[in-house]
Short mmCIF file of C-alpha atoms in Angstrom, two decimals:
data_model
loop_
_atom_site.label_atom_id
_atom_site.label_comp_id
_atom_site.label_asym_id
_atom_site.label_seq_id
_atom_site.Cartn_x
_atom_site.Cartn_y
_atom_site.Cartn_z
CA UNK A 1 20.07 76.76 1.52
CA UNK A 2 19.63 77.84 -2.31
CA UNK A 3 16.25 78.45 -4.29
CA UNK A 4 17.67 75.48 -6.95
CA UNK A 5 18.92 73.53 -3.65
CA UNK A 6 15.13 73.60 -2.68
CA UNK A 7 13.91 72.52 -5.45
CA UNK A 8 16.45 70.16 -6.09
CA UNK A 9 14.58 68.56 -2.98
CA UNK A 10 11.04 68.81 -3.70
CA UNK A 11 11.65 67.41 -7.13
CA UNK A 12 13.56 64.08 -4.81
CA UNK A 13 10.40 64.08 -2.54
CA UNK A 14 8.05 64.34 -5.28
CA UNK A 15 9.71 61.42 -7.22
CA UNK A 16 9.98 59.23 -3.99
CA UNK A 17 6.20 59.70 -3.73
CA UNK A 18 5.33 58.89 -7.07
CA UNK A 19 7.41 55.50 -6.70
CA UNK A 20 5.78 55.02 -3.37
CA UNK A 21 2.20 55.24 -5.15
CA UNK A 22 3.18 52.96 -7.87
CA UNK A 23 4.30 50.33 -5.94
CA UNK A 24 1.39 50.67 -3.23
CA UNK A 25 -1.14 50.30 -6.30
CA UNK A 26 0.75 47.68 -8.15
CA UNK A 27 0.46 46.03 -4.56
CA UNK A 28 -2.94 46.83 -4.84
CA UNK A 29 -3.27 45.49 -7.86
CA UNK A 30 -1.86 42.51 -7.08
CA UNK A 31 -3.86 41.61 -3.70
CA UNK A 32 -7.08 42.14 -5.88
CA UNK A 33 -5.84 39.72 -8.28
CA UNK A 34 -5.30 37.24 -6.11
CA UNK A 35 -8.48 37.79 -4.15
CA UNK A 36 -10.08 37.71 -7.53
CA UNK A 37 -8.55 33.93 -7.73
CA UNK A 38 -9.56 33.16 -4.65
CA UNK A 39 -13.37 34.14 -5.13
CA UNK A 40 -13.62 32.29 -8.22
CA UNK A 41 -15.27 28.49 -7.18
CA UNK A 42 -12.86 26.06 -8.25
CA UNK A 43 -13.26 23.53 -11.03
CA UNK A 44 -13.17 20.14 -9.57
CA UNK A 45 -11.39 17.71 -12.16
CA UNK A 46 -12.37 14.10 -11.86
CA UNK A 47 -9.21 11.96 -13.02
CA UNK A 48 -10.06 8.27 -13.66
CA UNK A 49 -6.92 5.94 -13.45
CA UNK A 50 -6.54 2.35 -14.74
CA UNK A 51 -9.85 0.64 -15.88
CA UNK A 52 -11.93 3.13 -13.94
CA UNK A 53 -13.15 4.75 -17.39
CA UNK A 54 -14.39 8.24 -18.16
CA UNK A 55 -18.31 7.25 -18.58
CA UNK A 56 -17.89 6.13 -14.64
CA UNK A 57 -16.98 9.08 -13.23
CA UNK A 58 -19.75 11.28 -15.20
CA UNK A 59 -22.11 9.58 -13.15
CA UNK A 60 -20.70 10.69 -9.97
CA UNK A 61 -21.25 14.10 -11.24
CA UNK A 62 -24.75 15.03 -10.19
CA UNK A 63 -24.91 14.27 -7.00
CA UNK A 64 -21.66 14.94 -6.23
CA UNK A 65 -22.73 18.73 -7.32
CA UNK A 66 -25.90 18.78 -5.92
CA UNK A 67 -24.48 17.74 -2.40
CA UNK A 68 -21.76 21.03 -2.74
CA UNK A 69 -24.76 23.39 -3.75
CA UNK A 70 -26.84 22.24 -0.86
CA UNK A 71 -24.12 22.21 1.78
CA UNK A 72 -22.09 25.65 0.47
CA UNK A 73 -25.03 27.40 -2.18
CA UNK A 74 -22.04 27.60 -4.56
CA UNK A 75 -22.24 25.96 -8.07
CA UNK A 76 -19.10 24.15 -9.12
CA UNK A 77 -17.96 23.07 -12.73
CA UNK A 78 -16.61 19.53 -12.93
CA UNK A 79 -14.33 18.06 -15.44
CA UNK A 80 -13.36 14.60 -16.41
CA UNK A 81 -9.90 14.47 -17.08
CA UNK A 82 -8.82 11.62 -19.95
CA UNK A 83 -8.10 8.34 -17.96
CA UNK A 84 -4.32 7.69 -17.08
CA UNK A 85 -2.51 4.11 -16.27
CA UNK A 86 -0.60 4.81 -12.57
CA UNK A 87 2.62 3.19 -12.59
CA UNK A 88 4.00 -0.31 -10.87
CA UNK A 89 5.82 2.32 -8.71
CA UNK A 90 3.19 3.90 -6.93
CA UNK A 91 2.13 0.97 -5.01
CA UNK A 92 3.12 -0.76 -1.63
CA UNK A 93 6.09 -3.25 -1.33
CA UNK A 94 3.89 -5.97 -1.96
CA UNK A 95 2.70 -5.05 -5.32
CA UNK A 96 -0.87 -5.21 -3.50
CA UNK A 97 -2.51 -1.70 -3.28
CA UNK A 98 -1.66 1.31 -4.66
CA UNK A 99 0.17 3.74 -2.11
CA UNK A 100 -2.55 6.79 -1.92
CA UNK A 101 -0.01 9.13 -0.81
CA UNK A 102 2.37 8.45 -3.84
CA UNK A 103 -0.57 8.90 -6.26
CA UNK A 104 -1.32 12.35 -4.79
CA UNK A 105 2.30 13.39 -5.15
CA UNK A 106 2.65 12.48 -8.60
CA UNK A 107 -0.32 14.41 -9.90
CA UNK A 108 0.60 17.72 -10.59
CA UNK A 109 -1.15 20.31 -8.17
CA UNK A 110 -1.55 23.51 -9.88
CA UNK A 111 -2.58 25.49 -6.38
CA UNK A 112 -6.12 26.54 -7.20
CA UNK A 113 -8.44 24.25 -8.63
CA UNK A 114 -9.15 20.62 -6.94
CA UNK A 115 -8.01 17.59 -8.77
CA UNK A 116 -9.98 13.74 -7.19
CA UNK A 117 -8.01 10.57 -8.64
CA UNK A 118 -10.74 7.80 -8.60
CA UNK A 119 -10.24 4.09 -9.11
CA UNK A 120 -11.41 0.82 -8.46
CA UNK A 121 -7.94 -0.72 -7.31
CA UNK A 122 -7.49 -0.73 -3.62
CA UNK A 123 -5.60 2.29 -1.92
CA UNK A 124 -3.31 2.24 1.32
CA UNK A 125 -1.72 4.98 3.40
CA UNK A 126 0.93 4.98 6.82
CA UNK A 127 -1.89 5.16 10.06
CA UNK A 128 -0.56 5.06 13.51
CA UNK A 129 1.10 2.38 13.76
CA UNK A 130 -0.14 0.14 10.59
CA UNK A 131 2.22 0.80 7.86
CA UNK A 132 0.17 -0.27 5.10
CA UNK A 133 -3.45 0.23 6.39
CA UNK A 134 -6.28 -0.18 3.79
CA UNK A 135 -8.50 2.88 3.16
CA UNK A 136 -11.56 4.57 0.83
CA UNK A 137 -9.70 7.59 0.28
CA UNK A 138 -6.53 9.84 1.26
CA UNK A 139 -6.28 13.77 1.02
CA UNK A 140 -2.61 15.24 2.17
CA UNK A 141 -3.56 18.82 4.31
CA UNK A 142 -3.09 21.59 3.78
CA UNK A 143 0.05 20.88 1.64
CA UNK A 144 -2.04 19.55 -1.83
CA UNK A 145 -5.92 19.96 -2.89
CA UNK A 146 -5.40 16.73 -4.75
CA UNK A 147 -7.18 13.54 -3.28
CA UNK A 148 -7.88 10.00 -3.97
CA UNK A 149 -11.21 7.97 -3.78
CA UNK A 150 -11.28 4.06 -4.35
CA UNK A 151 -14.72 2.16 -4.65
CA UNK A 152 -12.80 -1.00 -3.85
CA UNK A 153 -13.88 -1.28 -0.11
CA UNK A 154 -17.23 0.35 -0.41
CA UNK A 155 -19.99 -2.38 0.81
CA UNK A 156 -22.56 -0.09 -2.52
CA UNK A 157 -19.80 1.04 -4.79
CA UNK A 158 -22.27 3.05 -7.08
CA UNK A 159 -24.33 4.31 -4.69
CA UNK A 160 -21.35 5.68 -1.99
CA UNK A 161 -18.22 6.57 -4.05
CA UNK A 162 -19.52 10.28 -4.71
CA UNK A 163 -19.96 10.44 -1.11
CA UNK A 164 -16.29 8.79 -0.39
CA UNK A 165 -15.17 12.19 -3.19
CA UNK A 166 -16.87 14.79 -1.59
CA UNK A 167 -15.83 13.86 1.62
CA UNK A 168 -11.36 13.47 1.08
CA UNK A 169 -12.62 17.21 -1.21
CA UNK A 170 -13.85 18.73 1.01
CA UNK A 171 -10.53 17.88 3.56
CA UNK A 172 -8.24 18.36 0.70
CA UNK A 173 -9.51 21.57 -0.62
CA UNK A 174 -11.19 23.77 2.15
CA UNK A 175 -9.22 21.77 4.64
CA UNK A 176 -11.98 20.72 6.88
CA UNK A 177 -11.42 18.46 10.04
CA UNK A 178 -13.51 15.11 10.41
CA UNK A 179 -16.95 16.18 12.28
CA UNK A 180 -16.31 16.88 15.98
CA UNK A 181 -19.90 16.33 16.96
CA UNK A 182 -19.21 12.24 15.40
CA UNK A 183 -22.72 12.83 13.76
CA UNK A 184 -23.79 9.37 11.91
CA UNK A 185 -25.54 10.97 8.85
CA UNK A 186 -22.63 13.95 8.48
CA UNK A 187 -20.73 13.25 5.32
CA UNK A 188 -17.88 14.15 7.31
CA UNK A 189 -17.68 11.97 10.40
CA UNK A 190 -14.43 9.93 10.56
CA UNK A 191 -15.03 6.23 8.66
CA UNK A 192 -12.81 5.02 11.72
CA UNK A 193 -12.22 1.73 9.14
CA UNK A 194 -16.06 1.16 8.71
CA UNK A 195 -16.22 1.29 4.92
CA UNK A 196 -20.46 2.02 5.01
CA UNK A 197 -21.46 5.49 3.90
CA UNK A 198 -24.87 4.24 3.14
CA UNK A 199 -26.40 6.68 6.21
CA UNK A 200 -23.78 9.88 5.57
CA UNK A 201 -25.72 12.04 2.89
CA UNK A 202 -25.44 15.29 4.19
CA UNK A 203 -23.13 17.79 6.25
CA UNK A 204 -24.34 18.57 10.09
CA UNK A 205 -25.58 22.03 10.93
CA UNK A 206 -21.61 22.56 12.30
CA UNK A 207 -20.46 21.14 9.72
CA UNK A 208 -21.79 22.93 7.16
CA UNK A 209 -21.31 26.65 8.65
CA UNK A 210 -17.17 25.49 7.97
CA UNK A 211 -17.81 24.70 3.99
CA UNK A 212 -16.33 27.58 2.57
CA UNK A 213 -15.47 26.96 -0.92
#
């Protein structure tokens, strides 16, 4: 083999290396990015729909982001979103309740921050074997971290519907499970079609150790 064939080589090498490099650090690059994304808290948007007006879901604010500090020591940033009319389509046969799971698929999901719908209309989803079962809220795992909270079947409407928020949040956007420990005062224990959240102001010890946010 020549001299020139040689170096004919070591010049192929040394340009499959550099290659090699450039991809590994745009790879790199890329997997910081996205970790960079990932690190950043999200911004929850608040998105009032029909009469439930802007004003409304400011007040939900503060304890909604006092709860998340406690229960995660992270500080969000809320936003309330202009309020939107939902359309005649997104509800049940009936024309009764608003289909929770159509709502969530026609807001647009844009894969990192958290969008809640809120209104005062009530909300249904498919359960077991109720087709049209009433509920407070809805969040669609892991696929969306959109949810929906409705005040309509809350026994204190003012008082609980921050609670009702945190709680489809907190399934919709860290994808946490109901509380397996069933613990009354966990924000997170399964309604089981009790609409009282009067004694749930706080996340269980086990609870709490899964809020990562």
């Amino acid at each position: 083999m020549s001299i020139k064939t040689i170096s004919g080589l070591s010049l192929l090498v040394l340009l499959l290396m550099t290659a090699c490099s450039g991809r590994q650090a745009k790879n790199s690059g890329q997997k910081e990015e996205a970790q960079k994304i990932n690190c950043c808290p999200p911004t929850i948007y608040l998105q009032p729909c029909n009469n439930f007006n802007k004003n409304e879901a400011e007040k939900l604010i503060p304890k909604f982001k006092a709860f998340i500090k406690e229960s995660s020591g992270v500080e969000l940033s809320f936003e309330v979103k202009p309020p939107i009319q939902l359309h005649d389509t997104l509800m049940n046969d009936s024309h009764t309740r608003y289909r929770a799971d159509k709502i969530i698929r026609s807001i647009e999901d844009n894969h990192h921050d958290a969008v809640i719908v809120l209104l005062h209309q009530d909300i249904s989803c498919t359960y077991k074997s109720k087709k049209d079962w009433g509920i407070l809220g809805l969040s669609l795992v892991p696929k969306y971290k959109i949810c929906v909270a409705s005040d309509y079947r809350l026994k204190d409407k003012k008082r609980d519907l921050w609670k009702v928020a945190a709680h489809e949040f907190l399934h919709s956007y860290c994808n946490m499970r109901h509380c397996a420990n069933d613990n009354p005062s966990c924000l997170m224990k399964d309604a089981k079609g009790h609409a009282d959240f009067s004694n749930k102001n706080h996340l269980c010890k086990s609870c709490k150790s899964k809020c990562n946010i």
